[in-house]
Tab-separated table of C-alpha atoms in Angstrom:
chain	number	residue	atom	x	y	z
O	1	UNK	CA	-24.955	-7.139	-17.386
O	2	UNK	CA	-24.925	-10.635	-15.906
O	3	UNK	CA	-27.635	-11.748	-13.626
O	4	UNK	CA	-24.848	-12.208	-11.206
O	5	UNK	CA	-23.227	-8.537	-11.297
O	6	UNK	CA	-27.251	-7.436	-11.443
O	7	UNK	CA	-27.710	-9.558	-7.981
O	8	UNK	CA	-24.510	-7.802	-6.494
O	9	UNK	CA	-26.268	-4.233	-7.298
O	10	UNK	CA	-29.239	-5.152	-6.090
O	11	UNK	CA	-27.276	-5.539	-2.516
O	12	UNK	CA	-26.386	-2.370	-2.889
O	13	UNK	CA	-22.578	-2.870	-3.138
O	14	UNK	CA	-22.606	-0.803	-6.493
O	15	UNK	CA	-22.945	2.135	-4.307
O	16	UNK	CA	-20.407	1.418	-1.773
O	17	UNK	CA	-18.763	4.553	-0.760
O	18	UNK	CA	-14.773	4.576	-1.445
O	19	UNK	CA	-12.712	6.317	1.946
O	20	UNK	CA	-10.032	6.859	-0.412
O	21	UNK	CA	-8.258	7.581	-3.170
O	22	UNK	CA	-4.934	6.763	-4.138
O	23	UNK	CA	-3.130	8.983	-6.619
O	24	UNK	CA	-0.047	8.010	-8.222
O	25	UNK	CA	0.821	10.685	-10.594
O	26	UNK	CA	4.101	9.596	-12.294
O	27	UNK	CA	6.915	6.531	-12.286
O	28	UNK	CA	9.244	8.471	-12.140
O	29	UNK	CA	11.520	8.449	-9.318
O	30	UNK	CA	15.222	9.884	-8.130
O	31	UNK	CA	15.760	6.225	-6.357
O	32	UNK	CA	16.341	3.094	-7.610
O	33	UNK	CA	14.910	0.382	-5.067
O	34	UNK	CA	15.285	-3.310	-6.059
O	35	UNK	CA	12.056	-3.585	-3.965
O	36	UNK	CA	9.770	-1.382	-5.794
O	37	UNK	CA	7.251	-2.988	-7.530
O	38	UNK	CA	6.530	-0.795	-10.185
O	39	UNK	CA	7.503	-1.405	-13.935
O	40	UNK	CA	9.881	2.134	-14.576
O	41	UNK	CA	10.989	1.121	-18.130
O	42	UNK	CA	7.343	1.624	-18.974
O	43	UNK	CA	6.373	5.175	-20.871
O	44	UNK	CA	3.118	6.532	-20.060
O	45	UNK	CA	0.992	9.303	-20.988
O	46	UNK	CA	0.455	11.173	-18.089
O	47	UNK	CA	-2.921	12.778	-17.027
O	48	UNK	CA	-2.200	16.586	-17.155
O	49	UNK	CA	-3.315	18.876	-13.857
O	50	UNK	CA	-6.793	19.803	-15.565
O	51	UNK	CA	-7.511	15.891	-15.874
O	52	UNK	CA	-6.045	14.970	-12.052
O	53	UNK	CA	-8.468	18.105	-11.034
O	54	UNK	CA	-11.267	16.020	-12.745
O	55	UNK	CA	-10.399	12.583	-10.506
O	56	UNK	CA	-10.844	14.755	-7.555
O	57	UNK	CA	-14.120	16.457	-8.236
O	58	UNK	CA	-15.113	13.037	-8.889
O	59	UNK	CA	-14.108	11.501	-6.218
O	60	UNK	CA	-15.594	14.683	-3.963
O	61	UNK	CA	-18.775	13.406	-5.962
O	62	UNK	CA	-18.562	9.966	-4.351
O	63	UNK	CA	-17.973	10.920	-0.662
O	64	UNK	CA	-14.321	10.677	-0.840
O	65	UNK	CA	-12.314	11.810	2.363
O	66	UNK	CA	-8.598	10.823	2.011
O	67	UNK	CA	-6.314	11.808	-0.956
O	68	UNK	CA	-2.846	9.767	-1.229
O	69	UNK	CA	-0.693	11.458	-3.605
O	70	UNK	CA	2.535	9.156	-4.561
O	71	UNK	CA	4.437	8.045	-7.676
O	72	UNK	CA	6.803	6.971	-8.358
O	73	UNK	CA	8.389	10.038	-6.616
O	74	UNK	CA	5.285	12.199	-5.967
O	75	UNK	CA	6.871	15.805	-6.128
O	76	UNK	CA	8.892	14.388	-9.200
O	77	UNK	CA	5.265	15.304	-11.141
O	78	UNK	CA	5.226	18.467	-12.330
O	79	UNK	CA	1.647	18.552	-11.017
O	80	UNK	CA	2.052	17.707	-7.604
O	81	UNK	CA	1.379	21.413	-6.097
O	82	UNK	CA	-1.431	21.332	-8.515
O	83	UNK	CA	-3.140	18.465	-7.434
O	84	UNK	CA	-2.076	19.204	-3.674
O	85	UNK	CA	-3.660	22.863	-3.471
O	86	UNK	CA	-6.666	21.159	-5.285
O	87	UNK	CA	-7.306	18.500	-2.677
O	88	UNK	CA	-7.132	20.698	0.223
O	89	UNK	CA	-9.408	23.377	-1.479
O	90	UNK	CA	-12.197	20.648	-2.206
O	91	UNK	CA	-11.377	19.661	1.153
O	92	UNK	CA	-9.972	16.012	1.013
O	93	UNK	CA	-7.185	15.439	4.040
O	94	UNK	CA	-4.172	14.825	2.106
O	95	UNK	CA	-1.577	11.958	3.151
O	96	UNK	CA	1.878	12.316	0.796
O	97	UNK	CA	3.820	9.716	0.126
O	98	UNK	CA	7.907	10.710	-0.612
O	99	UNK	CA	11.257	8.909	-0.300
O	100	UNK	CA	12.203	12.524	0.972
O	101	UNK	CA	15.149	12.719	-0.899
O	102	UNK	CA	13.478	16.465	-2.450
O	103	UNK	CA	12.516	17.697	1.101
O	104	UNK	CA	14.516	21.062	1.225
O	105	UNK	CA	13.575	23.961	3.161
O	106	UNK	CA	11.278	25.596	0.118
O	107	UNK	CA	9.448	22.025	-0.072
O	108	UNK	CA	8.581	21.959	3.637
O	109	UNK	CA	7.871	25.140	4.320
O	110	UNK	CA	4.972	25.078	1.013
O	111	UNK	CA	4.180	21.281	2.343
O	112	UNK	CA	3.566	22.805	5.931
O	113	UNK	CA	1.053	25.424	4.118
O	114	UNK	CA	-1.592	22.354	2.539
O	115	UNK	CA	-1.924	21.625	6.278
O	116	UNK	CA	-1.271	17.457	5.357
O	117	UNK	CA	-3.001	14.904	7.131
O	118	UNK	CA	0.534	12.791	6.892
O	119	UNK	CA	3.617	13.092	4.787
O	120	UNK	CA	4.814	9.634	5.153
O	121	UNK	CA	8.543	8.869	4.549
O	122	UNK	CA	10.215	5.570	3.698
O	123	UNK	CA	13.185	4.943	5.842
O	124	UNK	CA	14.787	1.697	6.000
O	125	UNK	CA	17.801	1.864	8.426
O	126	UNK	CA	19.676	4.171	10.670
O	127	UNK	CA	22.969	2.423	8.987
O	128	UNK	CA	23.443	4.938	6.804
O	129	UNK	CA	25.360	1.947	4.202
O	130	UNK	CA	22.228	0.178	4.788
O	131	UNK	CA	19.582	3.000	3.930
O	132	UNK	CA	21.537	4.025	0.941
O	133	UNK	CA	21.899	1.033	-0.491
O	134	UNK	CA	18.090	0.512	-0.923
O	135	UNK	CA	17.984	3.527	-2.426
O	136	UNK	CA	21.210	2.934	-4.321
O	137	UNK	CA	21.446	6.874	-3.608
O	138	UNK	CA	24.329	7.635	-1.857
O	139	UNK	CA	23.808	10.592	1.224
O	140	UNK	CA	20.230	9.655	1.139
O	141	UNK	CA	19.955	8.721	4.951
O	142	UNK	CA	21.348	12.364	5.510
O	143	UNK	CA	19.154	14.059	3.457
O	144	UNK	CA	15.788	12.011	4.362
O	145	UNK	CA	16.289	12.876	8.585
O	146	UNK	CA	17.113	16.139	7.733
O	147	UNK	CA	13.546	16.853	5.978
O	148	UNK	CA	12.025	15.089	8.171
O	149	UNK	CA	12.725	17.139	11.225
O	150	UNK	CA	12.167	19.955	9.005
O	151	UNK	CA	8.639	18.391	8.926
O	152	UNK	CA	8.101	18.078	12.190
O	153	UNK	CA	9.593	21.451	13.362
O	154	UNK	CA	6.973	22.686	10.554
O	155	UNK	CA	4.254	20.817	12.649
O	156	UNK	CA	3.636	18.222	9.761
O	157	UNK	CA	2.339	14.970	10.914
O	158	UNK	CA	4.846	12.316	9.755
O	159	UNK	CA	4.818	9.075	9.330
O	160	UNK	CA	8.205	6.370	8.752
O	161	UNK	CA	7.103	3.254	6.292
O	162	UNK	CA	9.926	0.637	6.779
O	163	UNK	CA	9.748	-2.498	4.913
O	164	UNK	CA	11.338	-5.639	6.404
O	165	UNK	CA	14.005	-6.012	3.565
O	166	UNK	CA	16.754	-8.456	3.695
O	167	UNK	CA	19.550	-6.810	5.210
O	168	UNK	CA	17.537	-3.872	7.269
O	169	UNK	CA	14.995	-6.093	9.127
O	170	UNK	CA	17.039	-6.338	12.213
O	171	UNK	CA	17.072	-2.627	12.569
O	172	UNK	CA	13.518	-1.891	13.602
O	173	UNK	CA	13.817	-1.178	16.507
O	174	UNK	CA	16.032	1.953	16.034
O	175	UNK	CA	13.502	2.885	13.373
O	176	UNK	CA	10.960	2.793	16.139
O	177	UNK	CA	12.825	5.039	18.240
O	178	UNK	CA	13.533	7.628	15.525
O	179	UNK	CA	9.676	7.288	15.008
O	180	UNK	CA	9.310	7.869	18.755
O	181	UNK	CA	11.778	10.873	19.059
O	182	UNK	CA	9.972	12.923	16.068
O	183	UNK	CA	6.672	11.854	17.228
O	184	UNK	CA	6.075	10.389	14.051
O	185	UNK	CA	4.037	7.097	13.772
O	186	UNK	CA	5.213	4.516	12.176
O	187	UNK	CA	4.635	1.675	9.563
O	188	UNK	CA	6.475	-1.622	9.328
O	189	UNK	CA	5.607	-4.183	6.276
O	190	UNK	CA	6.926	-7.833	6.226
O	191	UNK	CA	5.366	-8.746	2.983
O	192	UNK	CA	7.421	-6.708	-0.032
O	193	UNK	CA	5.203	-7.685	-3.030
O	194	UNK	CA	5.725	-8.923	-6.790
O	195	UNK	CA	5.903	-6.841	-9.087
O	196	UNK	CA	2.202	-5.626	-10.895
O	197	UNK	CA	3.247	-7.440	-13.511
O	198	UNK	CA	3.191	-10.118	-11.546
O	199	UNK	CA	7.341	-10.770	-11.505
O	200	UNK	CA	8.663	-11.977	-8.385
O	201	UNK	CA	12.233	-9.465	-8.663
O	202	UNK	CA	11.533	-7.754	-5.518
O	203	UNK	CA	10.552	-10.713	-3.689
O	204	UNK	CA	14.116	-11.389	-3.173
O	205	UNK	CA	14.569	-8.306	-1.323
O	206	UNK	CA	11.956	-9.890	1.769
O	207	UNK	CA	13.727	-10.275	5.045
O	208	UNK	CA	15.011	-13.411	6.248
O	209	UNK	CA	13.124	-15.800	8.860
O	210	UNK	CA	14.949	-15.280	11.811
O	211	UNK	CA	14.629	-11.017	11.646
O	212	UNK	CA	11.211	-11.170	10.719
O	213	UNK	CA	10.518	-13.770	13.754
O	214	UNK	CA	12.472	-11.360	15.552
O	215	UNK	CA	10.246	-8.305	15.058
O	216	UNK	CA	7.158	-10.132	15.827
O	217	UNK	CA	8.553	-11.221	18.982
O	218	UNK	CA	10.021	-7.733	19.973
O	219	UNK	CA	8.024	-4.557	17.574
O	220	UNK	CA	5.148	-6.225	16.829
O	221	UNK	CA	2.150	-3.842	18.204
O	222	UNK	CA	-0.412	-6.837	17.339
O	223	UNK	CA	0.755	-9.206	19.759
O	224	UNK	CA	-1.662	-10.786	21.876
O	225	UNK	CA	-1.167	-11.708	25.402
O	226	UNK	CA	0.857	-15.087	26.140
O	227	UNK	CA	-0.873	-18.086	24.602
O	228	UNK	CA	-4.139	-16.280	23.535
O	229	UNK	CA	-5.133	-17.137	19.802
O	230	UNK	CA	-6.093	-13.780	17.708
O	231	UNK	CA	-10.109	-15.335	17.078
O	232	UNK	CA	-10.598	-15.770	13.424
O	233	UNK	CA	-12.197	-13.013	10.946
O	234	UNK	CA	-16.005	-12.966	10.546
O	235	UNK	CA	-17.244	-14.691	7.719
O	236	UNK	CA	-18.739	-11.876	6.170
O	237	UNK	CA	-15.793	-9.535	6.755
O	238	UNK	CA	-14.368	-8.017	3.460
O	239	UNK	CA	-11.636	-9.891	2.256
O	240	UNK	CA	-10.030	-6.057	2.261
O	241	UNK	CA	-10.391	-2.422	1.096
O	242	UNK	CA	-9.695	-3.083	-2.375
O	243	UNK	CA	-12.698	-2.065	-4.781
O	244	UNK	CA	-14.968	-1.110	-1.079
O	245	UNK	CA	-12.908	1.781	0.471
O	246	UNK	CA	-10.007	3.107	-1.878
O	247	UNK	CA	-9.361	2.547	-5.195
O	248	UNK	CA	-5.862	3.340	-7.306
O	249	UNK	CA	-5.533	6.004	-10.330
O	250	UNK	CA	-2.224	5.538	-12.225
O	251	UNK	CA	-0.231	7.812	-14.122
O	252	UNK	CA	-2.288	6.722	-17.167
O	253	UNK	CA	-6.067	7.356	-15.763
O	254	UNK	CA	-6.512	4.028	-15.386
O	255	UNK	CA	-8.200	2.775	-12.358
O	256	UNK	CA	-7.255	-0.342	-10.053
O	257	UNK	CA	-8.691	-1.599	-7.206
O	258	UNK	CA	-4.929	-2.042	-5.357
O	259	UNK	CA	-1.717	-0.523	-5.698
O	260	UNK	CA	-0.078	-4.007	-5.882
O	261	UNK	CA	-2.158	-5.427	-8.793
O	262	UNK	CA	-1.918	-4.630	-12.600
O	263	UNK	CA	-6.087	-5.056	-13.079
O	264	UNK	CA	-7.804	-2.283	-14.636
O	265	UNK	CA	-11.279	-1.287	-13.893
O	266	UNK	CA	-11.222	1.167	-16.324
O	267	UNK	CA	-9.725	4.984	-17.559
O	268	UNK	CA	-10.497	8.031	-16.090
O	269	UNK	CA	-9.904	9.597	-19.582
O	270	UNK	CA	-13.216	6.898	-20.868
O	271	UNK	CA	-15.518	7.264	-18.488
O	272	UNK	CA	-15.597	9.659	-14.963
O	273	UNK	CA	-14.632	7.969	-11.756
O	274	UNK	CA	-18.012	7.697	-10.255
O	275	UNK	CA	-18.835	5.345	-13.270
O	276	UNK	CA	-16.391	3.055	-13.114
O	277	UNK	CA	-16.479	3.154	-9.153
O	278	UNK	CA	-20.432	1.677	-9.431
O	279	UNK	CA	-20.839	0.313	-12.581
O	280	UNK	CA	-17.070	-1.323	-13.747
O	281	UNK	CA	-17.273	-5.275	-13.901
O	282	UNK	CA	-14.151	-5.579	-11.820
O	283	UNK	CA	-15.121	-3.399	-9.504
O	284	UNK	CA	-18.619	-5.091	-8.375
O	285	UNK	CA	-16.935	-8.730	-8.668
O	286	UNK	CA	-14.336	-7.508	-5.950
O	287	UNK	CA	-16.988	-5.766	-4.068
O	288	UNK	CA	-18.968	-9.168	-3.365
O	289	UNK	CA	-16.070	-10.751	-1.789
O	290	UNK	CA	-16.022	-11.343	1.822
O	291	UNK	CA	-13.506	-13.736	3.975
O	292	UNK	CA	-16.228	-16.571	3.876
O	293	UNK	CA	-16.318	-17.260	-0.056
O	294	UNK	CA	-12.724	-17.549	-0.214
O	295	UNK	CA	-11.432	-20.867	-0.863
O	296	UNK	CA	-9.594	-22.598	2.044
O	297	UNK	CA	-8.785	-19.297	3.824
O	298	UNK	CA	-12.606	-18.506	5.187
O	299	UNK	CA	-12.166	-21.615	7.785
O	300	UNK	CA	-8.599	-21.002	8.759
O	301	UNK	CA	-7.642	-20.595	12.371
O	302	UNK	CA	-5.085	-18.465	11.256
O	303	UNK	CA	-7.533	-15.509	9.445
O	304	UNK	CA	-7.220	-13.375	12.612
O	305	UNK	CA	-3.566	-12.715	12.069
O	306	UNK	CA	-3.102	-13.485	8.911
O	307	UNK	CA	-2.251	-10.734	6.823
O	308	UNK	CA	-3.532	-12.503	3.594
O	309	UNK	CA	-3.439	-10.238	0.244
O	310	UNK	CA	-5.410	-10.983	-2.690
O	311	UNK	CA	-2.880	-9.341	-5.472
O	312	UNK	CA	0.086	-11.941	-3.394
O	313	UNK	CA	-2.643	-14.840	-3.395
O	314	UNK	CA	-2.621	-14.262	-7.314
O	315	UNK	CA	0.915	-13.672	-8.072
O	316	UNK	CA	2.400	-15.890	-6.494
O	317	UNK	CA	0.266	-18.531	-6.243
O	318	UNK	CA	-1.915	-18.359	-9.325
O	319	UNK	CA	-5.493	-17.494	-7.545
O	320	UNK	CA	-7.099	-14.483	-6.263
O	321	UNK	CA	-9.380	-16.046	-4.042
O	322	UNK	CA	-6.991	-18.744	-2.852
O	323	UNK	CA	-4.487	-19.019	-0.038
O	324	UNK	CA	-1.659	-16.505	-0.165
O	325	UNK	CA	1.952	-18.874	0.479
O	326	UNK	CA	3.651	-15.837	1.776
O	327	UNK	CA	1.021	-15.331	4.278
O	328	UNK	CA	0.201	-18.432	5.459
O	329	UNK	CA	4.167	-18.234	6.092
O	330	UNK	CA	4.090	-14.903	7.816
O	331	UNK	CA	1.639	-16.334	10.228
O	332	UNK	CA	3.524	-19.203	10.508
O	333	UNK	CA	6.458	-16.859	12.030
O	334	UNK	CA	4.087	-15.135	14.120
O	335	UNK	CA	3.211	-18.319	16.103
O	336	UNK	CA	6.589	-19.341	16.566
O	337	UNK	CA	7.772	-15.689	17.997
O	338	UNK	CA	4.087	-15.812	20.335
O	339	UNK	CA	4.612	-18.792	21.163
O	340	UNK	CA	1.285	-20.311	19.982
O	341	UNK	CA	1.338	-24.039	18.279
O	342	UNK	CA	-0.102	-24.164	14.689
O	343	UNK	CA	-3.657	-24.592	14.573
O	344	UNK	CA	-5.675	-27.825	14.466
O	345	UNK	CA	-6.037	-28.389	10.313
O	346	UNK	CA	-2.962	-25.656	8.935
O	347	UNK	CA	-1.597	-26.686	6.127
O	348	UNK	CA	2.324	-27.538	6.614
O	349	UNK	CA	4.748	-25.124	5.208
O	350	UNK	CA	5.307	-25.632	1.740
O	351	UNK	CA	2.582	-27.726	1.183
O	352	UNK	CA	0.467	-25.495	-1.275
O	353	UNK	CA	0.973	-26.462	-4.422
O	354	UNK	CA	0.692	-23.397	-7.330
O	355	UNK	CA	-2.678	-23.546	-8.885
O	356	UNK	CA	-3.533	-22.565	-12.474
O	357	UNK	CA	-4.118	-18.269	-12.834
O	358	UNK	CA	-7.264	-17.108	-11.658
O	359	UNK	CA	-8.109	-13.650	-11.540
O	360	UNK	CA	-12.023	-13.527	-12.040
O	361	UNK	CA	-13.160	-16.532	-12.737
């Protein structure tokens, strides 16, 4: 080990204690969203249910709360009830992630018996036209509200994810009030990532300007009062939860510390979670990141509502622990629907040039 990763254990960030884990136990899906950012053509091995039950002792081992079970289409996996009933008996609250395109009355009702934290269901528009062609499933509005008030009159917790997509942005607000008539909460992303491998394909899918400047005028909870400035992140805040409070099992067993970057810390099926959790290379390097050793972005007025990613930062722009472009345009679009005038120093749109890749060096 390096003296470096031997200084970060010696902080005791080696034995930081994950919140989370985040199961995805198959690609495969009954949808076909331009958006997604996973690579479907791609055959792997899956982890069978006696391996998955292995992850979650492990993780029970490390002080692990949450469970996230997704795909892909999670109850696609012929292990999902498996893996489900296994979570809840070692007593992990249990968030699923669905399109809800498989939510009949058989799937709610044995849903409603794990007692789920969340089931959390992507919907993208009222329109049905709209909805269904994300999907590129025809009917699937229909069939997605229909399970969903099957989930709430089951008194499941649910939760709508909509992604700002070109096309569907504007319709937020009826989202919201779907979201508000189910009492569901709900979710709104204006990012929509690259793909893991790092592909920009779903990036055409983001919303345009003027509806995403919209929203944060109108739906955006985070707004701050009239002319207030968010105050920028701590310097020692963690740049996020990647590799400190969830980390990502794929299909394969191997481990990632996000669901938007292909980086592996290791496989389950080489070494148990708890090992690569404290002692993977990747892991530790990501761990000793805070907001103030990032280049650029640890002195930006902007940190406090930026919504800077790390796997973005890289992908798009060619460093991990360098400015994300789509962010610093994000926030850009926030101070224009608050109001607020850029501050002293930002960089001007489109003035970040692409650097050379730089994942951990």
């Amino acid at each position: 080990m390096t003296g470096s990763l031997a200084a970060i254990r010696a902080l005791g960030l080696a034995r930081a204690t994950p919140l989370s884990l985040h199961l995805e136990l198959t690609y495969r899906c009954n949808a076909r969203c331009e958006h997604c950012l996973q690579d479907r053509g791609v055959k792997h091995r899956e982890l069978d249910l006696g391996e998955w039950k292995a992850v979650l002792e492990s993780g029970r081992r490390l002080g692990v709360l949450f469970v996230s079970i997704s795909g892909g289409e999670a109850l696609l996996s012929p292990h999902f009830w498996g893996v489900a009933e296994h979570a809840r008996k070692l007593g992990y609250a249990v968030r699923v992630y669905s399109n809800g395109l498989r939510l009949d009355r058989p799937t709610v009702k044995r849903l409603a018996a794990l007692a789920p934290f969340a089931v959390e269901i992507s919907i993208f528009s009222l329109e049905s036209a709209r909805h269904d062609a994300v999907l590129r499933v025809p009917g699937s509005l229909s069939r997605t509200i229909r399970g969903l008030v099957m989930l709430r009159r089951a008194g499941v917790h649910t939760v709508l994810k909509c992604p700002l997509l070109a096309g569907t942005a504007g319709d937020h607000a009826r989202v919201r009030a779907l979201a508000n008539r189910l009492g569901s909460g709900i979710v709104f992303d204006p990012s929509i990532f690259t793909a893991m491998d790092g592909s920009s394909g779903p990036t055409r899918c983001r919303g345009d300007d003027h509806a995403l400047e919209a929203f944060f005028a109108e739906g955006d909870m985070n707004r701050p009062a009239s002319g207030v400035r968010p105050p920028p992140r701590a310097m020692d805040s963690a740049t996020c939860g990647m590799a400190r409070t969830f980390a990502v099992i794929g299909p394969d067993g191997e481990v990632r510390p996000c669901v938007a970057m292909e980086l592996s810390a290791g496989n389950v099926r080489d070494a148990p979670l708890e090992q690569v959790w404290r002692e993977s290379p990747v892991m530790l390097r990501l761990r000793s990141r805070t907001h103030g050793t990032l280049s650029t972005c640890g002195s930006c007025e902007r940190s406090g509502y930026c919504d800077r990613c790390s796997a973005l930062a890289l992908h798009e722009d060619g460093d991990l622990d360098g400015p994300s472009s789509r962010a610093c345009h994000i926030a850009e679009l926030r101070e224009k629907a608050w109001g607020l005038p850029p501050p002293p120093g930002a960089p001007p749109p489109g003035g970040r040039p692409r650097k050379a890749l730089r994942v951990l060096g």
